C-alpha cells in the first residue's frame, strides 16, 4: 500500500489525474499523520479536518464529473498562522489574538481555495513572526522532526516542521528576514521568499511592512514552484503588489531539472560564505560540495563582494522593530483580541498588552519606539535606511556581473531548544545570511545541501536573484537538487529519523 504522505505534491496531483488516488484519501492520510505525530512535533496550532475533507470531497466529485481542475486541486496544504482564514482561528502565534476568528480570507488564502486545495490547518510560529526558532510562540515551541530536542527554525518553524514530518506536502510561510528560508535550511525542506510585491500581503498580519513577504514552502523545488504560481500575481487589495504576471517558475524548475547550467554565472558572496569564520565546518563543507556540483553542470563560479552586508544585520534590527512598534499598536484591547479589564481604557490597554504580548515582542516594541522617538529618529532609523540603500546598491552591482548569488542559508545546523532563548544577539545572528534579501526586496530560495558531518543535521544552500527574476532561483535550485538527490539516492527528508507513531 502506497504511503501517500511521502509523495511529492506533483506526484499526488498526477496520481489523482490518473485515478490512482482520491483527494479524500490523500487528505485523510495527512490528517491521520497529524494525529499520529503532531503531539511530539507541534507543527499545528489548529487542524480543520472537517473543512479539509469537505474540500477534498468537492474536488473528487468535480473530477469524476470531468471538470477542468487547477494543477494542484485536491493536494492538501498547511497555512502559517500569520495569514487570516475566514472561519478558522488566526493568532499569529500570540495570546493576544487567542480565539480570534477572522471574518474574511487573505488574498493568498482565497487563491488557495480557488485552486481547490484542502486546507489542513494553521501552523505554529514565533509570536507575530518575531524569532528564529519558533520558541517565542505563545502556544509552546515546535520541534524539529530531525531531532525533537532541536529548533525547527523560525518564525515559520511550524510550516517547515509539518513538511519535514510528512504532515503536509505543501505549506505557506512568511519571510521578514529569513523566516521561510532559515526553517527550510534546518529541516531539509525547500522555501522561497519571492520578490517583494510578487505575492500579495493582503490578509497577512504585519510585522514590518517593508520587509514582509508571503511565500511557498515544499519538499522539492518543483512543488514549491507549483505553489508559487498559485500564490503569486497582482492584487489590487495590496498597494505594494507588482502589476505584472507571475514569473515562469514552474517552467524554470522543469528546465533546471535537466541538469544543464552551461553559461550561467554564479556569484559566491564573500561576506556571507563562511570564509571569514563564524560558520560551522559542516555547513561550509556541504556548501563547497554544492558549488562543485554547479561547476560540473556547466556553471561558472566567481567570488563577489558586497561590503555593506557587514552592516545589514544592525540596520535590519533597527528597521524591523521600528515598523513593528507601529504595526502592533492596533492591538489595544478596544477593537478585537484579548481584553484585560482594568477600569479605564488606558489601564485596560496597558494590562492587555502586558499580558497578551510575549517577552520578545515587548523587547522589539520598546526598541522600535525608542528608535523612532524624537531626537533619535535620524541617528537610528534614518541611518538604518541609508545602510539599506547601500545593501541594495551592492546587490545591483553584483547582479550586473552574475545571474544569481549563493551562500549557506544559515551559519549552523539547528541548535537545541532553549540554548539561545536568553541570548537575543546569538539568536539574531542566525539570520545573518538571509536578512540582506529582505532589505533589498529581492527573491531568495533555500534548498537542502546535505547533512553536516559533526551532527548529521540538515544544511541549507541559499540562492538569491535580482528583483522580478524569481525564475532564476528555480532553474538553478532544480539543477542542484537533481545533482544532490542523484548522489543521495533520493530526497534528503527520506533520511530523517522515523518519528514515533502514537
Short mmCIF file of C-alpha atoms in Angstrom, two decimals:
data_model
loop_
_atom_site.label_atom_id
_atom_site.label_comp_id
_atom_site.label_asym_id
_atom_site.label_seq_id
_atom_site.Cartn_x
_atom_site.Cartn_y
_atom_site.Cartn_z
CA UNK A 1 0.00 0.00 0.00
CA UNK A 2 1.38 3.40 -1.01
CA UNK A 3 2.22 5.82 1.80
CA UNK A 4 0.99 8.94 0.06
CA UNK A 5 2.32 11.25 2.77
CA UNK A 6 5.83 10.53 1.41
CA UNK A 7 4.96 11.53 -2.15
CA UNK A 8 5.66 14.95 -3.61
CA UNK A 9 2.80 17.33 -4.35
CA UNK A 10 3.47 16.93 -8.08
CA UNK A 11 3.24 13.14 -7.70
CA UNK A 12 -0.01 13.44 -5.75
CA UNK A 13 -1.55 15.68 -8.40
CA UNK A 14 -0.52 13.30 -11.19
CA UNK A 15 -1.84 10.28 -9.29
CA UNK A 16 -5.24 11.95 -8.82
CA UNK A 17 -5.44 12.75 -12.53
CA UNK A 18 -4.70 9.09 -13.33
CA UNK A 19 -7.34 7.93 -10.85
CA UNK A 20 -4.80 6.13 -8.62
CA UNK A 21 -5.89 8.01 -5.50
CA UNK A 22 -8.58 10.46 -4.46
CA UNK A 23 -8.23 13.78 -2.69
CA UNK A 24 -10.21 12.37 0.23
CA UNK A 25 -7.68 9.55 0.58
CA UNK A 26 -4.76 11.97 0.44
CA UNK A 27 -6.35 14.34 2.92
CA UNK A 28 -7.26 11.57 5.36
CA UNK A 29 -3.73 10.17 5.14
CA UNK A 30 -2.29 13.54 6.18
CA UNK A 31 -4.86 14.09 8.90
CA UNK A 32 -4.01 10.63 10.27
CA UNK A 33 -0.33 11.51 10.16
CA UNK A 34 -1.01 14.73 12.08
CA UNK A 35 -2.89 12.75 14.72
CA UNK A 36 -0.04 10.26 14.95
CA UNK A 37 2.98 12.55 15.27
CA UNK A 38 1.99 16.16 15.92
CA UNK A 39 1.74 15.64 19.65
CA UNK A 40 5.55 15.47 19.57
CA UNK A 41 6.25 17.90 16.71
CA UNK A 42 3.61 20.56 17.48
CA UNK A 43 3.64 21.91 13.94
CA UNK A 44 -0.05 22.84 14.04
CA UNK A 45 -1.99 25.28 16.20
CA UNK A 46 -5.33 24.39 14.64
CA UNK A 47 -6.39 21.44 12.48
CA UNK A 48 -9.51 21.75 10.30
CA UNK A 49 -10.27 18.12 9.48
CA UNK A 50 -13.91 18.79 8.62
CA UNK A 51 -13.15 21.67 6.26
CA UNK A 52 -10.26 19.87 4.57
CA UNK A 53 -12.31 16.74 3.92
CA UNK A 54 -15.24 18.80 2.63
CA UNK A 55 -12.98 20.45 0.04
CA UNK A 56 -11.48 17.07 -0.85
CA UNK A 57 -14.92 15.58 -1.46
CA UNK A 58 -15.85 18.53 -3.69
CA UNK A 59 -12.67 18.05 -5.73
CA UNK A 60 -13.28 14.33 -6.15
CA UNK A 61 -16.85 14.96 -7.30
CA UNK A 62 -15.70 17.62 -9.77
CA UNK A 63 -13.00 15.32 -11.16
CA UNK A 64 -15.50 12.47 -11.52
CA UNK A 65 -17.78 14.82 -13.43
CA UNK A 66 -14.97 15.63 -15.86
CA UNK A 67 -14.45 19.23 -14.75
CA UNK A 68 -11.26 21.03 -15.72
CA UNK A 69 -9.40 21.48 -12.41
CA UNK A 70 -6.37 23.56 -11.40
CA UNK A 71 -2.99 21.72 -11.33
CA UNK A 72 -2.86 21.29 -7.53
CA UNK A 73 -6.57 20.63 -6.99
CA UNK A 74 -7.01 18.10 -4.20
CA UNK A 75 -3.45 18.39 -2.84
CA UNK A 76 -3.59 19.27 0.90
CA UNK A 77 -1.79 22.32 2.29
CA UNK A 78 -0.95 23.92 5.64
CA UNK A 79 -1.03 27.69 6.23
CA UNK A 80 1.17 29.66 8.62
CA UNK A 81 -1.00 31.24 11.29
CA UNK A 82 0.08 34.73 10.18
CA UNK A 83 -2.41 34.64 7.27
CA UNK A 84 -6.09 35.26 8.00
CA UNK A 85 -8.53 32.48 7.16
CA UNK A 86 -12.27 33.07 7.27
CA UNK A 87 -13.91 30.83 9.85
CA UNK A 88 -10.62 29.44 11.19
CA UNK A 89 -8.65 30.77 14.19
CA UNK A 90 -5.81 33.14 13.32
CA UNK A 91 -3.50 34.11 16.19
CA UNK A 92 -0.09 34.95 14.68
CA UNK A 93 1.25 32.76 17.49
CA UNK A 94 0.15 35.32 20.11
CA UNK A 95 -2.06 35.02 23.16
CA UNK A 96 -3.37 38.49 22.45
CA UNK A 97 -5.30 37.03 19.48
CA UNK A 98 -6.28 33.76 21.13
CA UNK A 99 -9.64 32.60 19.80
CA UNK A 100 -9.94 35.30 17.11
CA UNK A 101 -11.88 34.09 14.05
CA UNK A 102 -11.34 36.38 11.03
CA UNK A 103 -14.45 37.39 9.06
CA UNK A 104 -12.57 37.29 5.72
CA UNK A 105 -9.81 35.48 3.81
CA UNK A 106 -6.45 36.96 2.90
CA UNK A 107 -5.71 37.08 -0.83
CA UNK A 108 -3.37 34.08 -0.70
CA UNK A 109 -5.99 32.09 1.25
CA UNK A 110 -8.57 32.95 -1.42
CA UNK A 111 -6.20 31.82 -4.16
CA UNK A 112 -5.55 28.54 -2.38
CA UNK A 113 -9.28 27.94 -2.05
CA UNK A 114 -9.74 28.83 -5.73
CA UNK A 115 -7.03 26.27 -6.55
CA UNK A 116 -9.27 23.70 -4.77
CA UNK A 117 -6.60 22.72 -2.24
CA UNK A 118 -7.82 21.25 1.10
CA UNK A 119 -6.52 23.38 3.98
CA UNK A 120 -5.33 21.02 6.74
CA UNK A 121 -4.94 23.78 9.33
CA UNK A 122 -2.80 26.62 10.68
CA UNK A 123 0.84 26.15 11.64
CA UNK A 124 2.76 27.35 14.68
CA UNK A 125 5.10 30.34 14.56
CA UNK A 126 7.09 32.77 16.66
CA UNK A 127 4.70 35.39 18.01
CA UNK A 128 3.97 37.94 15.28
CA UNK A 129 6.84 36.35 13.34
CA UNK A 130 9.43 37.67 15.80
CA UNK A 131 12.00 34.94 16.22
CA UNK A 132 14.32 32.43 14.61
CA UNK A 133 13.36 29.28 16.47
CA UNK A 134 9.55 29.10 16.99
CA UNK A 135 10.30 29.12 20.72
CA UNK A 136 8.59 32.51 21.04
CA UNK A 137 5.14 31.18 20.17
CA UNK A 138 2.52 31.94 22.79
CA UNK A 139 1.38 28.32 22.43
CA UNK A 140 4.65 26.48 23.01
CA UNK A 141 7.58 25.60 20.73
CA UNK A 142 7.60 23.45 17.62
CA UNK A 143 10.16 20.63 17.49
CA UNK A 144 12.43 19.72 14.59
CA UNK A 145 11.48 16.28 13.17
CA UNK A 146 15.19 15.54 12.62
CA UNK A 147 15.79 15.84 16.37
CA UNK A 148 12.88 16.68 18.65
CA UNK A 149 15.23 18.42 21.08
CA UNK A 150 16.22 20.99 18.44
CA UNK A 151 14.60 24.05 16.92
CA UNK A 152 12.81 23.88 13.52
CA UNK A 153 13.81 27.43 12.66
CA UNK A 154 11.64 30.49 12.82
CA UNK A 155 9.47 32.27 12.63
CA UNK A 156 7.86 29.71 10.33
CA UNK A 157 9.04 26.59 12.11
CA UNK A 158 5.55 25.12 12.13
CA UNK A 159 5.22 25.12 8.34
CA UNK A 160 8.72 23.67 7.84
CA UNK A 161 8.23 21.01 10.52
CA UNK A 162 4.88 19.99 9.00
CA UNK A 163 6.68 19.31 5.71
CA UNK A 164 9.65 17.51 7.26
CA UNK A 165 7.40 15.28 9.37
CA UNK A 166 5.18 14.45 6.36
CA UNK A 167 2.13 16.06 7.94
CA UNK A 168 1.61 18.22 4.84
CA UNK A 169 3.08 18.18 1.31
CA UNK A 170 2.92 21.97 0.91
CA UNK A 171 2.77 24.98 3.22
CA UNK A 172 2.51 28.75 3.17
CA UNK A 173 5.17 30.74 5.01
CA UNK A 174 6.13 34.37 5.52
CA UNK A 175 9.63 35.82 5.37
CA UNK A 176 10.63 39.12 7.00
CA UNK A 177 14.33 38.39 7.50
CA UNK A 178 14.61 34.69 6.64
CA UNK A 179 11.52 33.14 8.24
CA UNK A 180 10.87 30.89 5.24
CA UNK A 181 14.45 30.14 4.24
CA UNK A 182 16.01 29.55 7.66
CA UNK A 183 13.38 26.95 8.75
CA UNK A 184 13.76 25.27 5.34
CA UNK A 185 17.51 25.08 5.90
CA UNK A 186 17.33 23.37 9.29
CA UNK A 187 14.57 20.90 8.30
CA UNK A 188 15.92 19.84 4.86
CA UNK A 189 12.94 21.33 3.02
CA UNK A 190 12.60 23.98 0.29
CA UNK A 191 11.44 27.52 0.95
CA UNK A 192 11.20 30.61 -1.25
CA UNK A 193 10.89 34.30 -0.45
CA UNK A 194 9.51 35.82 -3.66
CA UNK A 195 10.34 39.28 -4.93
CA UNK A 196 8.76 41.90 -2.67
CA UNK A 197 5.32 42.59 -4.11
CA UNK A 198 5.24 39.35 -6.11
CA UNK A 199 2.78 37.74 -3.68
CA UNK A 200 0.00 39.77 -2.08
CA UNK A 201 0.34 40.60 1.61
CA UNK A 202 -3.37 41.43 1.97
CA UNK A 203 -4.60 39.45 4.95
CA UNK A 204 -1.13 38.77 6.35
CA UNK A 205 -0.77 40.14 9.88
CA UNK A 206 2.01 42.67 9.50
CA UNK A 207 5.32 42.61 11.35
CA UNK A 208 7.44 45.00 9.26
CA UNK A 209 5.52 46.06 6.17
CA UNK A 210 8.53 47.00 4.04
CA UNK A 211 10.20 43.63 4.72
CA UNK A 212 7.36 41.06 5.00
CA UNK A 213 6.69 38.67 2.11
CA UNK A 214 4.50 35.57 1.92
CA UNK A 215 5.99 32.63 0.06
CA UNK A 216 5.74 28.91 -0.79
CA UNK A 217 7.25 26.00 1.14
CA UNK A 218 7.62 22.42 -0.10
CA UNK A 219 9.83 19.36 -0.08
CA UNK A 220 11.01 19.75 -3.69
CA UNK A 221 11.84 22.71 -5.92
CA UNK A 222 9.08 21.79 -8.40
CA UNK A 223 6.44 21.52 -5.66
CA UNK A 224 7.45 24.94 -4.37
CA UNK A 225 7.22 26.40 -7.89
CA UNK A 226 3.73 24.93 -8.38
CA UNK A 227 2.57 26.59 -5.16
CA UNK A 228 4.32 29.84 -6.09
CA UNK A 229 2.17 30.03 -9.23
CA UNK A 230 -0.99 29.59 -7.13
CA UNK A 231 0.01 32.29 -4.63
CA UNK A 232 1.54 34.91 -6.90
CA UNK A 233 0.20 37.67 -9.12
CA UNK A 234 -1.13 41.21 -8.89
CA UNK A 235 -3.67 42.10 -6.22
CA UNK A 236 -5.45 45.45 -6.17
CA UNK A 237 -6.02 45.00 -2.43
CA UNK A 238 -2.27 45.35 -1.81
CA UNK A 239 -0.79 48.74 -2.70
CA UNK A 240 2.71 47.20 -2.90
CA UNK A 241 1.65 44.40 -5.27
CA UNK A 242 3.56 44.26 -8.57
CA UNK A 243 1.23 44.73 -11.54
CA UNK A 244 2.77 42.01 -13.66
CA UNK A 245 2.36 38.27 -14.24
CA UNK A 246 3.92 35.57 -12.08
CA UNK A 247 7.41 34.70 -13.37
CA UNK A 248 7.55 31.33 -15.22
CA UNK A 249 8.78 29.50 -12.14
CA UNK A 250 7.34 26.05 -12.98
CA UNK A 251 8.89 26.06 -16.46
CA UNK A 252 12.18 27.19 -14.91
CA UNK A 253 12.11 24.35 -12.37
CA UNK A 254 11.48 21.77 -15.08
CA UNK A 255 14.21 23.27 -17.24
CA UNK A 256 16.67 23.24 -14.35
CA UNK A 257 15.92 19.60 -13.58
CA UNK A 258 17.60 18.68 -16.86
CA UNK A 259 20.87 19.47 -15.11
CA UNK A 260 22.36 21.90 -17.63
CA UNK A 261 23.67 25.23 -16.31
CA UNK A 262 26.02 25.99 -19.19
CA UNK A 263 26.80 29.69 -19.37
CA UNK A 264 25.21 30.54 -16.01
CA UNK A 265 27.47 32.79 -13.97
CA UNK A 266 27.06 32.31 -10.19
CA UNK A 267 28.49 34.62 -7.55
CA UNK A 268 29.59 33.45 -4.10
CA UNK A 269 29.02 36.31 -1.67
CA UNK A 270 32.28 36.69 0.22
CA UNK A 271 30.71 38.34 3.27
CA UNK A 272 28.19 35.51 3.91
CA UNK A 273 30.04 32.49 2.54
CA UNK A 274 31.60 31.48 5.85
CA UNK A 275 35.09 32.17 4.53
CA UNK A 276 35.75 34.73 7.28
CA UNK A 277 34.75 32.37 10.10
CA UNK A 278 31.65 32.12 12.22
CA UNK A 279 30.15 29.30 10.16
CA UNK A 280 30.07 25.66 11.26
CA UNK A 281 32.62 23.46 9.46
CA UNK A 282 29.96 21.03 8.26
CA UNK A 283 27.93 23.88 6.79
CA UNK A 284 30.93 25.18 4.84
CA UNK A 285 31.81 21.68 3.64
CA UNK A 286 28.34 20.98 2.22
CA UNK A 287 28.31 24.44 0.62
CA UNK A 288 31.62 23.85 -1.15
CA UNK A 289 30.43 20.45 -2.36
CA UNK A 290 27.27 22.06 -3.77
CA UNK A 291 29.40 24.58 -5.64
CA UNK A 292 31.30 21.69 -7.22
CA UNK A 293 28.03 20.18 -8.44
CA UNK A 294 27.12 23.52 -10.03
CA UNK A 295 30.51 23.64 -11.77
CA UNK A 296 30.02 20.11 -13.05
CA UNK A 297 26.72 21.19 -14.64
CA UNK A 298 28.48 23.97 -16.53
CA UNK A 299 28.07 26.97 -14.25
CA UNK A 300 30.89 29.47 -13.80
CA UNK A 301 31.57 30.23 -10.10
CA UNK A 302 33.10 33.58 -9.14
CA UNK A 303 33.54 35.40 -5.84
CA UNK A 304 31.55 38.60 -5.32
CA UNK A 305 32.00 41.19 -2.56
CA UNK A 306 29.05 43.04 -1.02
CA UNK A 307 30.78 45.12 1.68
CA UNK A 308 27.61 46.73 3.05
CA UNK A 309 26.35 43.31 4.16
CA UNK A 310 28.56 43.78 7.21
CA UNK A 311 26.05 46.34 8.48
CA UNK A 312 22.85 44.66 7.22
CA UNK A 313 22.07 42.84 10.46
CA UNK A 314 22.34 46.00 12.54
CA UNK A 315 20.22 48.01 10.08
CA UNK A 316 17.58 45.29 9.98
CA UNK A 317 17.24 45.19 13.77
CA UNK A 318 16.51 48.92 13.77
CA UNK A 319 14.09 48.97 10.82
CA UNK A 320 12.12 45.88 11.86
CA UNK A 321 11.39 46.92 15.48
CA UNK A 322 10.51 50.42 14.32
CA UNK A 323 7.90 49.16 11.85
CA UNK A 324 6.71 46.51 14.31
CA UNK A 325 6.11 49.05 17.08
CA UNK A 326 3.81 50.92 14.70
CA UNK A 327 2.04 47.85 13.26
CA UNK A 328 1.37 46.31 16.66
CA UNK A 329 -0.21 49.48 18.07
CA UNK A 330 -3.54 48.20 16.70
CA UNK A 331 -3.65 45.52 19.41
CA UNK A 332 -5.06 47.88 22.00
CA UNK A 333 -7.84 45.80 23.69
CA UNK A 334 -10.51 48.04 22.14
CA UNK A 335 -11.28 46.63 18.70
CA UNK A 336 -10.51 42.90 18.79
CA UNK A 337 -8.46 40.27 20.58
CA UNK A 338 -7.74 39.87 24.28
CA UNK A 339 -9.15 42.37 26.78
CA UNK A 340 -7.99 42.59 30.40
CA UNK A 341 -10.41 44.91 32.19
CA UNK A 342 -8.71 47.45 34.45
CA UNK A 343 -11.23 50.23 34.69
CA UNK A 344 -10.45 52.98 32.19
CA UNK A 345 -9.23 52.50 28.62
CA UNK A 346 -5.62 53.46 29.33
CA UNK A 347 -5.19 50.94 32.14
CA UNK A 348 -7.06 48.24 30.23
CA UNK A 349 -4.82 48.76 27.21
CA UNK A 350 -1.65 48.57 29.29
CA UNK A 351 -2.79 45.45 31.15
CA UNK A 352 -3.90 43.72 27.94
CA UNK A 353 -0.64 44.36 26.13
CA UNK A 354 1.39 43.36 29.18
CA UNK A 355 -0.42 40.03 29.46
CA UNK A 356 -1.02 39.35 25.77
CA UNK A 357 2.45 40.03 24.34
CA UNK A 358 5.44 37.78 24.99
CA UNK A 359 8.91 38.94 26.02
CA UNK A 360 10.38 39.06 22.51
CA UNK A 361 7.50 41.15 21.19
CA UNK A 362 7.81 43.57 24.09
CA UNK A 363 11.57 43.80 23.53
CA UNK A 364 11.15 44.76 19.89
CA UNK A 365 8.31 47.22 20.54
CA UNK A 366 10.49 49.03 23.08
CA UNK A 367 13.48 49.07 20.69
CA UNK A 368 11.35 50.33 17.82
CA UNK A 369 9.60 53.02 19.84
CA UNK A 370 12.98 54.25 21.06
CA UNK A 371 14.45 54.32 17.54
CA UNK A 372 11.51 56.37 16.25
CA UNK A 373 11.38 58.79 19.16
CA UNK A 374 12.18 62.48 18.83
CA UNK A 375 15.90 63.08 18.89
CA UNK A 376 16.82 59.53 17.87
CA UNK A 377 14.99 59.07 14.55
CA UNK A 378 17.84 60.36 12.36
CA UNK A 379 20.56 58.71 14.43
CA UNK A 380 18.98 55.24 14.31
CA UNK A 381 16.09 54.72 11.89
CA UNK A 382 17.35 57.24 9.35
CA UNK A 383 20.85 55.79 9.42
CA UNK A 384 19.50 52.24 9.06
CA UNK A 385 17.59 53.25 5.95
CA UNK A 386 20.82 54.66 4.47
CA UNK A 387 22.51 51.30 5.08
CA UNK A 388 19.54 49.63 3.39
CA UNK A 389 20.21 51.71 0.29
CA UNK A 390 23.87 50.64 0.34
CA UNK A 391 22.82 46.97 0.54
CA UNK A 392 20.53 47.47 -2.47
CA UNK A 393 23.40 49.09 -4.40
CA UNK A 394 25.70 46.17 -3.56
CA UNK A 395 23.13 43.77 -4.96
CA UNK A 396 22.73 45.87 -8.11
CA UNK A 397 26.47 45.86 -8.68
CA UNK A 398 26.75 42.12 -8.08
CA UNK A 399 23.86 41.22 -10.39
CA UNK A 400 25.43 43.28 -13.16
CA UNK A 401 28.12 40.59 -13.24
CA UNK A 402 26.32 37.34 -12.26
CA UNK A 403 22.92 35.69 -12.77
CA UNK A 404 22.46 34.59 -9.15
CA UNK A 405 24.26 34.85 -5.83
CA UNK A 406 24.73 31.94 -3.44
CA UNK A 407 25.70 31.31 0.19
CA UNK A 408 24.92 28.93 3.03
CA UNK A 409 21.41 29.71 4.30
CA UNK A 410 22.37 29.63 7.98
CA UNK A 411 25.72 29.62 9.79
CA UNK A 412 24.91 26.44 11.75
CA UNK A 413 22.69 23.40 11.81
CA UNK A 414 19.65 23.56 14.15
CA UNK A 415 20.60 24.35 17.75
CA UNK A 416 18.95 22.85 20.81
CA UNK A 417 15.71 24.21 22.19
CA UNK A 418 16.46 26.64 25.00
CA UNK A 419 20.12 27.01 24.01
CA UNK A 420 19.81 30.63 22.83
CA UNK A 421 16.47 31.70 24.26
CA UNK A 422 18.13 34.01 26.81
CA UNK A 423 20.68 35.39 24.35
CA UNK A 424 18.86 37.56 21.77
CA UNK A 425 22.07 38.54 19.98
CA UNK A 426 23.04 34.91 19.38
CA UNK A 427 19.54 34.28 18.07
CA UNK A 428 19.64 37.31 15.76
CA UNK A 429 22.99 36.27 14.27
CA UNK A 430 21.33 33.15 12.90
CA UNK A 431 19.76 35.37 10.20
CA UNK A 432 22.99 36.97 9.01
CA UNK A 433 22.83 35.39 5.53
CA UNK A 434 19.11 35.79 4.90
CA UNK A 435 18.44 39.39 6.02
CA UNK A 436 20.08 41.24 3.07
CA UNK A 437 17.48 39.88 0.62
CA UNK A 438 14.62 41.39 2.63
CA UNK A 439 16.34 44.76 2.89
CA UNK A 440 16.66 44.82 -0.91
CA UNK A 441 13.30 43.20 -1.76
CA UNK A 442 14.91 40.51 -3.92
CA UNK A 443 13.85 36.82 -4.12
CA UNK A 444 15.68 34.03 -2.31
CA UNK A 445 15.49 30.25 -2.02
CA UNK A 446 16.84 27.69 0.43
CA UNK A 447 17.12 24.04 -0.52
CA UNK A 448 18.81 21.08 1.19
CA UNK A 449 22.57 20.75 0.68
CA UNK A 450 23.10 17.65 2.83
CA UNK A 451 23.84 16.74 6.42
CA UNK A 452 26.72 18.16 8.45
CA UNK A 453 29.30 15.55 9.42
CA UNK A 454 29.55 16.81 13.02
CA UNK A 455 25.94 16.11 13.98
CA UNK A 456 24.12 14.58 10.99
CA UNK A 457 21.69 17.52 10.82
CA UNK A 458 20.48 19.46 7.75
CA UNK A 459 22.41 22.19 5.97
CA UNK A 460 20.76 24.67 3.60
CA UNK A 461 22.02 26.24 0.36
CA UNK A 462 20.74 29.76 -0.41
CA UNK A 463 20.21 31.20 -3.90
CA UNK A 464 19.44 34.91 -4.47
CA UNK A 465 18.28 36.53 -7.71
CA UNK A 466 17.51 40.06 -8.91
CA UNK A 467 14.05 41.50 -8.26
CA UNK A 468 11.40 40.04 -10.58
CA UNK A 469 13.79 37.26 -11.67
CA UNK A 470 12.37 34.59 -9.35
CA UNK A 471 12.54 32.04 -12.16
CA UNK A 472 16.35 32.04 -11.90
CA UNK A 473 16.07 30.63 -8.37
CA UNK A 474 14.05 27.69 -9.61
CA UNK A 475 16.30 26.89 -12.56
CA UNK A 476 19.49 26.84 -10.51
CA UNK A 477 17.77 25.27 -7.49
CA UNK A 478 16.24 22.43 -9.52
CA UNK A 479 19.56 21.70 -11.19
CA UNK A 480 21.36 21.49 -7.85
CA UNK A 481 18.53 19.44 -6.35
CA UNK A 482 18.80 16.90 -9.17
CA UNK A 483 22.56 16.53 -8.74
CA UNK A 484 22.27 16.13 -4.96
CA UNK A 485 19.32 13.71 -4.98
CA UNK A 486 21.14 11.58 -7.56
CA UNK A 487 24.09 11.50 -5.16
CA UNK A 488 21.89 10.70 -2.13
CA UNK A 489 19.69 8.19 -3.95
CA UNK A 490 16.55 10.21 -3.19
CA UNK A 491 15.26 13.15 -1.21
CA UNK A 492 17.18 14.10 1.93
CA UNK A 493 13.98 14.01 4.02
CA UNK A 494 13.91 10.24 3.45
CA UNK A 495 16.96 10.03 5.71
CA UNK A 496 15.24 11.73 8.65
CA UNK A 497 14.72 9.56 11.77
CA UNK A 498 11.29 7.94 11.87
CA UNK A 499 9.03 9.63 14.39
CA UNK A 500 7.27 7.50 16.95
CA UNK A 501 3.68 6.99 15.86
CA UNK A 502 1.21 7.39 18.73
#
